[in-house]
Short mmCIF file of N, CA and C in Angstrom, two decimals:
data_model
loop_
_atom_site.label_atom_id
_atom_site.label_comp_id
_atom_site.label_asym_id
_atom_site.label_seq_id
_atom_site.Cartn_x
_atom_site.Cartn_y
_atom_site.Cartn_z
N MET A 13 16.99 5.72 -15.16
CA MET A 13 15.76 5.03 -15.36
C MET A 13 15.97 4.11 -16.64
N SER A 14 15.57 2.86 -16.52
CA SER A 14 15.71 1.92 -17.64
C SER A 14 14.44 1.80 -18.35
N ASP A 15 14.37 0.98 -19.43
CA ASP A 15 13.15 0.75 -20.19
C ASP A 15 12.35 -0.35 -19.58
N ALA A 16 12.91 -1.07 -18.60
CA ALA A 16 12.23 -2.17 -17.96
C ALA A 16 10.95 -1.69 -17.20
N THR A 17 9.89 -2.44 -17.24
CA THR A 17 8.69 -2.10 -16.51
C THR A 17 8.67 -2.96 -15.28
N HIS A 18 8.33 -2.39 -14.13
CA HIS A 18 8.28 -3.09 -12.87
C HIS A 18 6.81 -3.15 -12.36
N LEU A 19 6.51 -4.24 -11.70
CA LEU A 19 5.21 -4.39 -11.04
C LEU A 19 5.38 -4.01 -9.57
N TYR A 20 4.57 -3.09 -9.11
CA TYR A 20 4.59 -2.71 -7.67
C TYR A 20 3.29 -3.00 -7.03
N ALA A 21 3.30 -3.40 -5.79
CA ALA A 21 2.08 -3.54 -4.96
C ALA A 21 2.08 -2.32 -4.03
N ILE A 22 1.04 -1.55 -4.11
CA ILE A 22 0.87 -0.31 -3.36
C ILE A 22 -0.34 -0.48 -2.38
N ALA A 23 -0.06 -0.34 -1.09
CA ALA A 23 -1.09 -0.36 -0.07
C ALA A 23 -1.69 1.00 0.06
N LEU A 24 -2.97 1.13 0.00
CA LEU A 24 -3.68 2.41 0.16
C LEU A 24 -4.52 2.38 1.40
N GLY A 25 -4.49 3.51 2.10
CA GLY A 25 -5.31 3.63 3.31
C GLY A 25 -5.78 5.03 3.54
N SER A 26 -6.94 5.20 4.14
CA SER A 26 -7.50 6.52 4.50
C SER A 26 -8.39 6.39 5.70
N ASN A 27 -8.30 7.36 6.61
CA ASN A 27 -9.27 7.36 7.71
C ASN A 27 -9.77 8.79 8.04
N ARG A 28 -9.68 9.70 6.99
CA ARG A 28 -10.19 11.02 7.15
C ARG A 28 -10.96 11.42 5.92
N ARG A 29 -12.02 12.17 6.11
CA ARG A 29 -12.82 12.65 4.96
C ARG A 29 -12.00 13.59 4.13
N HIS A 30 -12.28 13.63 2.88
CA HIS A 30 -11.61 14.53 1.92
C HIS A 30 -12.79 15.47 1.43
N VAL A 31 -12.50 16.74 1.29
CA VAL A 31 -13.53 17.69 0.88
C VAL A 31 -14.15 17.36 -0.48
N ARG A 32 -13.42 16.72 -1.33
CA ARG A 32 -13.93 16.45 -2.67
C ARG A 32 -14.32 14.96 -2.83
N HIS A 33 -13.57 14.04 -2.17
CA HIS A 33 -13.87 12.59 -2.39
C HIS A 33 -14.69 12.01 -1.25
N GLY A 34 -14.98 12.77 -0.23
CA GLY A 34 -15.87 12.28 0.84
C GLY A 34 -15.21 11.32 1.83
N ARG A 35 -15.91 10.31 2.19
CA ARG A 35 -15.52 9.35 3.24
C ARG A 35 -14.22 8.59 2.78
N PRO A 36 -13.55 7.98 3.73
CA PRO A 36 -12.29 7.28 3.46
C PRO A 36 -12.38 6.32 2.24
N ALA A 37 -13.46 5.57 2.11
CA ALA A 37 -13.59 4.63 0.97
C ALA A 37 -13.56 5.41 -0.38
N GLY A 38 -14.15 6.55 -0.40
CA GLY A 38 -14.15 7.39 -1.61
C GLY A 38 -12.78 7.96 -1.88
N VAL A 39 -12.03 8.28 -0.82
CA VAL A 39 -10.67 8.72 -1.01
C VAL A 39 -9.79 7.62 -1.62
N VAL A 40 -9.94 6.37 -1.12
CA VAL A 40 -9.17 5.25 -1.67
C VAL A 40 -9.56 4.96 -3.10
N GLU A 41 -10.84 5.03 -3.36
CA GLU A 41 -11.34 4.82 -4.72
C GLU A 41 -10.72 5.86 -5.69
N ALA A 42 -10.71 7.14 -5.25
CA ALA A 42 -10.18 8.24 -6.08
C ALA A 42 -8.68 8.06 -6.22
N ALA A 43 -7.98 7.60 -5.23
CA ALA A 43 -6.55 7.38 -5.34
C ALA A 43 -6.26 6.22 -6.29
N ILE A 44 -7.04 5.22 -6.30
CA ILE A 44 -6.87 4.12 -7.28
C ILE A 44 -6.98 4.68 -8.71
N ALA A 45 -8.00 5.54 -8.89
CA ALA A 45 -8.16 6.15 -10.20
C ALA A 45 -6.93 6.99 -10.60
N ARG A 46 -6.36 7.75 -9.62
CA ARG A 46 -5.15 8.54 -9.91
C ARG A 46 -3.98 7.60 -10.27
N LEU A 47 -3.84 6.52 -9.54
CA LEU A 47 -2.74 5.58 -9.86
C LEU A 47 -2.90 5.02 -11.29
N ASP A 48 -4.16 4.81 -11.63
CA ASP A 48 -4.44 4.33 -13.01
C ASP A 48 -4.06 5.39 -14.05
N ALA A 49 -4.27 6.67 -13.74
CA ALA A 49 -4.03 7.78 -14.66
C ALA A 49 -2.49 8.02 -14.74
N GLU A 50 -1.80 7.86 -13.59
CA GLU A 50 -0.40 8.25 -13.60
C GLU A 50 0.54 7.12 -13.87
N TYR A 51 0.14 5.90 -13.67
CA TYR A 51 0.93 4.69 -13.92
C TYR A 51 0.04 3.77 -14.73
N GLU A 52 0.36 2.54 -14.84
CA GLU A 52 -0.55 1.64 -15.54
C GLU A 52 -1.10 0.68 -14.48
N LEU A 53 -2.37 0.87 -14.14
CA LEU A 53 -3.06 -0.04 -13.14
C LEU A 53 -3.20 -1.41 -13.71
N PHE A 54 -2.69 -2.37 -12.98
CA PHE A 54 -2.74 -3.79 -13.41
C PHE A 54 -4.02 -4.38 -12.77
N ASP A 55 -4.21 -4.08 -11.49
CA ASP A 55 -5.40 -4.57 -10.78
C ASP A 55 -5.48 -3.88 -9.48
N ALA A 56 -6.69 -3.88 -8.88
CA ALA A 56 -6.88 -3.34 -7.55
C ALA A 56 -7.82 -4.20 -6.75
N SER A 57 -7.59 -4.33 -5.47
CA SER A 57 -8.41 -5.18 -4.62
C SER A 57 -9.72 -4.43 -4.30
N PRO A 58 -10.65 -5.16 -3.76
CA PRO A 58 -11.82 -4.50 -3.19
C PRO A 58 -11.31 -3.62 -1.99
N ILE A 59 -12.09 -2.58 -1.68
CA ILE A 59 -11.81 -1.72 -0.53
C ILE A 59 -12.43 -2.39 0.68
N VAL A 60 -11.58 -2.50 1.72
CA VAL A 60 -12.12 -3.08 3.00
C VAL A 60 -11.99 -2.07 4.09
N LEU A 61 -12.91 -2.19 5.13
CA LEU A 61 -12.86 -1.34 6.25
C LEU A 61 -12.21 -2.06 7.43
N ASN A 62 -11.35 -1.38 8.11
CA ASN A 62 -10.54 -1.96 9.19
C ASN A 62 -10.47 -1.08 10.40
N LYS A 63 -10.29 -1.69 11.57
CA LYS A 63 -10.05 -0.95 12.79
C LYS A 63 -8.75 -0.25 12.72
N ALA A 64 -8.63 0.96 13.29
CA ALA A 64 -7.42 1.74 13.32
C ALA A 64 -6.40 1.00 14.21
N VAL A 65 -5.15 1.18 13.83
CA VAL A 65 -4.02 0.56 14.66
C VAL A 65 -3.26 1.72 15.27
N GLY A 66 -2.73 1.52 16.44
CA GLY A 66 -1.96 2.52 17.15
C GLY A 66 -2.84 3.73 17.57
N GLY A 67 -2.38 4.91 17.38
CA GLY A 67 -3.11 6.12 17.72
C GLY A 67 -3.85 6.74 16.58
N ALA A 68 -4.17 6.01 15.50
CA ALA A 68 -4.78 6.60 14.33
C ALA A 68 -6.19 7.01 14.52
N GLY A 69 -6.83 6.59 15.58
CA GLY A 69 -8.25 7.03 15.84
C GLY A 69 -9.29 6.29 15.06
N ARG A 70 -9.81 6.97 14.00
CA ARG A 70 -10.91 6.41 13.21
C ARG A 70 -10.51 5.21 12.42
N ASP A 71 -11.56 4.43 12.07
CA ASP A 71 -11.29 3.24 11.24
C ASP A 71 -10.79 3.63 9.86
N PHE A 72 -10.16 2.68 9.22
CA PHE A 72 -9.54 2.85 7.90
C PHE A 72 -10.27 2.16 6.78
N ALA A 73 -10.23 2.78 5.58
CA ALA A 73 -10.59 2.08 4.37
C ALA A 73 -9.22 1.73 3.73
N ASN A 74 -9.07 0.44 3.38
CA ASN A 74 -7.78 -0.05 2.80
C ASN A 74 -8.00 -0.81 1.54
N ALA A 75 -7.00 -0.82 0.68
CA ALA A 75 -6.99 -1.60 -0.53
C ALA A 75 -5.53 -1.73 -0.97
N VAL A 76 -5.29 -2.62 -1.93
CA VAL A 76 -4.00 -2.77 -2.54
C VAL A 76 -4.18 -2.67 -4.07
N ALA A 77 -3.27 -1.89 -4.65
CA ALA A 77 -3.28 -1.73 -6.15
C ALA A 77 -1.97 -2.28 -6.65
N LEU A 78 -2.04 -2.95 -7.76
CA LEU A 78 -0.85 -3.42 -8.50
C LEU A 78 -0.70 -2.46 -9.70
N VAL A 79 0.44 -1.80 -9.80
CA VAL A 79 0.71 -0.92 -10.95
C VAL A 79 2.00 -1.26 -11.60
N GLU A 80 2.05 -1.02 -12.86
CA GLU A 80 3.28 -1.18 -13.69
C GLU A 80 3.89 0.19 -13.96
N SER A 81 5.20 0.24 -13.81
CA SER A 81 5.86 1.55 -14.04
C SER A 81 7.32 1.27 -14.39
N PRO A 82 7.90 2.10 -15.23
CA PRO A 82 9.35 1.98 -15.51
C PRO A 82 10.19 2.61 -14.42
N LEU A 83 9.58 3.25 -13.41
CA LEU A 83 10.31 3.92 -12.39
C LEU A 83 11.00 2.98 -11.45
N ALA A 84 12.24 3.41 -11.02
CA ALA A 84 12.98 2.65 -9.95
C ALA A 84 12.26 2.92 -8.62
N PRO A 85 12.50 2.09 -7.62
CA PRO A 85 11.79 2.17 -6.34
C PRO A 85 11.87 3.62 -5.76
N ARG A 86 12.96 4.24 -5.64
CA ARG A 86 13.04 5.58 -4.96
C ARG A 86 12.19 6.60 -5.77
N MET A 87 12.28 6.54 -7.02
CA MET A 87 11.40 7.51 -7.85
C MET A 87 9.91 7.15 -7.75
N MET A 88 9.57 5.89 -7.63
CA MET A 88 8.23 5.47 -7.40
C MET A 88 7.75 6.01 -6.10
N LEU A 89 8.52 5.84 -5.02
CA LEU A 89 8.20 6.40 -3.68
C LEU A 89 7.95 7.89 -3.80
N SER A 90 8.83 8.64 -4.51
CA SER A 90 8.65 10.09 -4.67
C SER A 90 7.32 10.41 -5.32
N GLY A 91 6.94 9.65 -6.34
CA GLY A 91 5.68 9.89 -6.98
C GLY A 91 4.47 9.57 -6.08
N LEU A 92 4.58 8.59 -5.24
CA LEU A 92 3.46 8.24 -4.34
C LEU A 92 3.37 9.33 -3.27
N LYS A 93 4.49 9.79 -2.76
CA LYS A 93 4.42 10.86 -1.69
C LYS A 93 3.83 12.20 -2.31
N ALA A 94 4.17 12.48 -3.56
CA ALA A 94 3.55 13.64 -4.23
C ALA A 94 2.07 13.49 -4.41
N LEU A 95 1.61 12.23 -4.71
CA LEU A 95 0.20 11.98 -4.83
C LEU A 95 -0.49 12.12 -3.40
N GLU A 96 0.14 11.68 -2.39
CA GLU A 96 -0.42 11.87 -1.01
C GLU A 96 -0.61 13.38 -0.76
N ARG A 97 0.39 14.17 -1.09
CA ARG A 97 0.31 15.61 -0.82
C ARG A 97 -0.80 16.28 -1.65
N ARG A 98 -0.99 15.87 -2.89
CA ARG A 98 -2.10 16.35 -3.72
C ARG A 98 -3.45 16.02 -3.17
N PHE A 99 -3.55 14.92 -2.38
CA PHE A 99 -4.77 14.64 -1.69
C PHE A 99 -4.92 15.32 -0.39
N GLY A 100 -3.97 16.10 0.02
CA GLY A 100 -4.09 16.85 1.20
C GLY A 100 -3.28 16.25 2.43
N ARG A 101 -2.46 15.25 2.20
CA ARG A 101 -1.69 14.63 3.29
C ARG A 101 -0.66 15.63 3.79
N ARG A 102 -0.60 15.81 5.06
CA ARG A 102 0.36 16.65 5.72
C ARG A 102 1.16 15.79 6.76
N MET A 103 2.42 16.07 6.82
CA MET A 103 3.18 15.28 7.77
C MET A 103 2.72 15.65 9.16
N GLY A 104 2.67 14.66 9.98
CA GLY A 104 2.13 14.89 11.33
C GLY A 104 2.60 13.71 12.21
N LYS A 105 1.73 13.44 13.22
CA LYS A 105 2.04 12.41 14.12
C LYS A 105 2.09 11.04 13.42
N ARG A 106 3.15 10.30 13.77
CA ARG A 106 3.21 8.89 13.24
C ARG A 106 2.03 8.14 13.75
N TRP A 107 1.38 7.36 12.89
CA TRP A 107 0.27 6.55 13.19
C TRP A 107 -1.00 7.38 13.43
N GLY A 108 -0.94 8.67 13.03
CA GLY A 108 -2.10 9.51 13.25
C GLY A 108 -3.03 9.43 12.09
N PRO A 109 -4.20 10.10 12.20
CA PRO A 109 -5.19 10.13 11.13
C PRO A 109 -4.58 10.70 9.85
N ARG A 110 -5.00 10.21 8.66
CA ARG A 110 -4.53 10.74 7.49
C ARG A 110 -5.54 10.58 6.34
N VAL A 111 -5.51 11.59 5.42
CA VAL A 111 -6.39 11.57 4.37
C VAL A 111 -6.05 10.39 3.38
N LEU A 112 -4.76 10.29 3.14
CA LEU A 112 -4.31 9.20 2.21
C LEU A 112 -2.96 8.77 2.63
N ASP A 113 -2.78 7.44 2.68
CA ASP A 113 -1.48 6.82 2.94
C ASP A 113 -1.17 5.78 1.86
N LEU A 114 -0.06 5.99 1.17
CA LEU A 114 0.35 5.03 0.13
C LEU A 114 1.70 4.47 0.53
N ASP A 115 1.80 3.15 0.55
CA ASP A 115 3.06 2.46 0.88
C ASP A 115 3.35 1.44 -0.18
N LEU A 116 4.62 1.48 -0.55
CA LEU A 116 5.16 0.46 -1.51
C LEU A 116 5.42 -0.79 -0.63
N VAL A 117 4.69 -1.83 -0.90
CA VAL A 117 4.82 -2.99 -0.07
C VAL A 117 5.59 -4.17 -0.71
N ALA A 118 5.57 -4.18 -2.03
CA ALA A 118 6.30 -5.24 -2.76
C ALA A 118 6.55 -4.77 -4.21
N TRP A 119 7.51 -5.43 -4.79
CA TRP A 119 7.74 -5.17 -6.23
C TRP A 119 8.38 -6.46 -6.81
N ASP A 120 8.51 -6.47 -8.20
CA ASP A 120 8.96 -7.67 -8.85
C ASP A 120 10.49 -7.75 -8.91
N GLY A 121 11.17 -6.83 -8.28
CA GLY A 121 12.62 -6.85 -8.22
C GLY A 121 13.12 -7.56 -6.98
N PRO A 122 14.41 -7.55 -6.77
CA PRO A 122 15.02 -8.19 -5.59
C PRO A 122 14.71 -7.29 -4.35
N PRO A 123 14.96 -7.85 -3.16
CA PRO A 123 14.76 -6.99 -1.99
C PRO A 123 15.51 -5.60 -2.14
N PHE A 124 14.90 -4.55 -1.79
CA PHE A 124 15.50 -3.22 -1.93
C PHE A 124 15.55 -2.55 -0.58
N ARG A 125 16.66 -1.91 -0.29
CA ARG A 125 16.78 -1.19 0.94
C ARG A 125 17.58 0.07 0.73
N SER A 126 17.01 1.18 1.21
CA SER A 126 17.68 2.45 1.21
C SER A 126 17.34 3.11 2.48
N ARG A 127 17.84 4.30 2.75
CA ARG A 127 17.59 5.03 4.01
C ARG A 127 16.12 5.23 4.22
N CYS A 128 15.35 5.45 3.20
CA CYS A 128 13.94 5.83 3.34
C CYS A 128 12.96 4.78 2.79
N LEU A 129 13.47 3.62 2.34
CA LEU A 129 12.55 2.65 1.70
C LEU A 129 13.07 1.27 1.85
N THR A 130 12.25 0.35 2.23
CA THR A 130 12.56 -1.07 2.28
C THR A 130 11.46 -1.82 1.58
N ILE A 131 11.81 -2.57 0.57
CA ILE A 131 10.81 -3.43 -0.15
C ILE A 131 11.32 -4.85 -0.18
N PRO A 132 10.59 -5.85 0.25
CA PRO A 132 9.23 -5.74 0.73
C PRO A 132 9.13 -4.99 1.99
N HIS A 133 7.93 -4.45 2.25
CA HIS A 133 7.70 -3.63 3.44
C HIS A 133 8.05 -4.43 4.71
N PRO A 134 8.73 -3.87 5.62
CA PRO A 134 9.28 -4.63 6.79
C PRO A 134 8.10 -5.22 7.64
N ARG A 135 6.95 -4.64 7.60
CA ARG A 135 5.84 -5.19 8.48
C ARG A 135 4.74 -5.83 7.63
N LEU A 136 5.03 -6.06 6.38
CA LEU A 136 4.04 -6.69 5.48
C LEU A 136 3.45 -7.93 6.10
N ARG A 137 4.24 -8.84 6.62
CA ARG A 137 3.72 -10.11 7.09
C ARG A 137 2.83 -9.97 8.38
N GLU A 138 2.81 -8.77 8.98
CA GLU A 138 1.99 -8.58 10.21
C GLU A 138 0.67 -7.82 9.89
N ARG A 139 0.49 -7.33 8.69
CA ARG A 139 -0.61 -6.45 8.37
C ARG A 139 -1.68 -7.15 7.53
N ASP A 140 -2.70 -7.66 8.25
CA ASP A 140 -3.76 -8.32 7.50
C ASP A 140 -4.55 -7.36 6.65
N PHE A 141 -4.54 -6.06 6.97
CA PHE A 141 -5.27 -5.10 6.13
C PHE A 141 -4.48 -4.84 4.85
N VAL A 142 -3.28 -5.33 4.68
CA VAL A 142 -2.60 -5.33 3.40
C VAL A 142 -2.55 -6.72 2.81
N VAL A 143 -2.20 -7.71 3.60
CA VAL A 143 -2.09 -9.09 3.09
C VAL A 143 -3.42 -9.58 2.52
N GLY A 144 -4.53 -9.33 3.21
CA GLY A 144 -5.78 -9.83 2.73
C GLY A 144 -6.15 -9.30 1.36
N PRO A 145 -6.13 -7.96 1.18
CA PRO A 145 -6.42 -7.40 -0.15
C PRO A 145 -5.45 -7.83 -1.20
N MET A 146 -4.21 -7.94 -0.83
CA MET A 146 -3.18 -8.40 -1.79
C MET A 146 -3.43 -9.80 -2.19
N ALA A 147 -3.83 -10.72 -1.24
CA ALA A 147 -4.14 -12.11 -1.55
C ALA A 147 -5.34 -12.21 -2.51
N ALA A 148 -6.24 -11.23 -2.45
CA ALA A 148 -7.42 -11.22 -3.35
C ALA A 148 -7.02 -11.01 -4.78
N ILE A 149 -5.94 -10.33 -5.05
CA ILE A 149 -5.60 -9.97 -6.47
C ILE A 149 -4.29 -10.64 -6.93
N ALA A 150 -3.44 -11.02 -6.00
CA ALA A 150 -2.16 -11.64 -6.41
C ALA A 150 -1.81 -12.76 -5.41
N PRO A 151 -2.63 -13.78 -5.27
CA PRO A 151 -2.45 -14.78 -4.22
C PRO A 151 -1.17 -15.57 -4.40
N GLY A 152 -0.66 -15.73 -5.61
CA GLY A 152 0.56 -16.57 -5.84
C GLY A 152 1.85 -15.81 -6.06
N TRP A 153 1.83 -14.50 -5.91
CA TRP A 153 3.01 -13.67 -6.16
C TRP A 153 3.98 -13.90 -5.00
N ARG A 154 5.19 -14.37 -5.30
CA ARG A 154 6.18 -14.56 -4.24
C ARG A 154 6.79 -13.23 -3.87
N VAL A 155 6.38 -12.70 -2.65
CA VAL A 155 6.70 -11.38 -2.25
C VAL A 155 7.81 -11.35 -1.16
N ILE A 156 7.88 -12.38 -0.34
CA ILE A 156 8.93 -12.44 0.69
C ILE A 156 9.55 -13.77 0.62
N GLY A 157 10.73 -13.89 0.04
CA GLY A 157 11.37 -15.15 -0.20
C GLY A 157 10.32 -16.00 -1.07
N GLY A 158 10.06 -17.14 -0.60
CA GLY A 158 9.09 -18.05 -1.27
C GLY A 158 7.66 -17.88 -0.82
N LEU A 159 7.37 -16.93 0.10
CA LEU A 159 6.07 -16.73 0.59
C LEU A 159 5.21 -15.86 -0.26
N THR A 160 3.94 -16.24 -0.42
CA THR A 160 3.02 -15.51 -1.21
C THR A 160 2.00 -14.82 -0.29
N PRO A 161 1.19 -13.92 -0.80
CA PRO A 161 0.15 -13.31 0.05
C PRO A 161 -0.82 -14.38 0.58
N ARG A 162 -1.08 -15.41 -0.15
CA ARG A 162 -1.94 -16.50 0.33
C ARG A 162 -1.31 -17.15 1.57
N HIS A 163 0.05 -17.41 1.48
CA HIS A 163 0.75 -18.03 2.67
C HIS A 163 0.66 -16.99 3.86
N LEU A 164 1.01 -15.73 3.63
CA LEU A 164 1.04 -14.73 4.65
C LEU A 164 -0.36 -14.62 5.33
N ALA A 165 -1.40 -14.62 4.53
CA ALA A 165 -2.81 -14.52 5.09
C ALA A 165 -3.09 -15.75 5.93
N SER A 166 -2.68 -16.92 5.48
CA SER A 166 -2.94 -18.09 6.24
C SER A 166 -2.18 -18.02 7.61
N ARG A 167 -0.98 -17.60 7.58
CA ARG A 167 -0.20 -17.49 8.83
C ARG A 167 -0.83 -16.50 9.82
N LEU A 168 -1.29 -15.38 9.26
CA LEU A 168 -1.95 -14.38 10.10
C LEU A 168 -3.21 -14.92 10.73
N GLY A 169 -3.97 -15.72 9.92
CA GLY A 169 -5.22 -16.31 10.47
C GLY A 169 -4.92 -17.29 11.54
N LYS A 170 -3.88 -18.08 11.40
CA LYS A 170 -3.49 -19.02 12.43
C LYS A 170 -3.06 -18.34 13.68
N ARG A 171 -2.29 -17.23 13.55
CA ARG A 171 -1.84 -16.48 14.69
C ARG A 171 -3.00 -15.87 15.45
N ARG A 172 -4.01 -15.36 14.72
CA ARG A 172 -5.18 -14.77 15.38
C ARG A 172 -5.96 -15.83 16.20
N ARG A 173 -6.06 -17.05 15.57
CA ARG A 173 -6.89 -18.13 16.30
C ARG A 173 -6.15 -18.55 17.57
N VAL A 174 -4.83 -18.65 17.51
CA VAL A 174 -4.02 -19.14 18.66
C VAL A 174 -3.98 -18.10 19.75
N GLY A 175 -3.73 -16.78 19.36
CA GLY A 175 -3.49 -15.70 20.30
C GLY A 175 -4.66 -15.14 20.90
#
């Protein structure tokens, strides 16, 4: 671990009630507070409600948080997975319902690839439930080559109108 601080974009999602935090929006709000306590919260988007994708069932509450941390990407991912478990996340069906889902979608370093992590997130440009909230708080951040969340949101909007 170096002394350098990195900026990470973390996508948050929930579509299951939590015994303590209530509805999915409450879960996302509580998770943002935990990110602030464990890392240094730089900013967080508004929480938005979205239709579930794949076999996830119930609708999702989503947001994006920007946090600063000296952790390298793999260690950051480990910390996020531990936070998911503390919120009651259990491994199960892919695309299934979940109390809390945290994904590293971008960082201020170069593209990163390991066996269990790729940054920027490989499907970032397809996910309006991530791109929209990210564009609300970091519209000009160059996350994929020269593309910004503002560019990605515009492309997604055009694709929806045409398709």
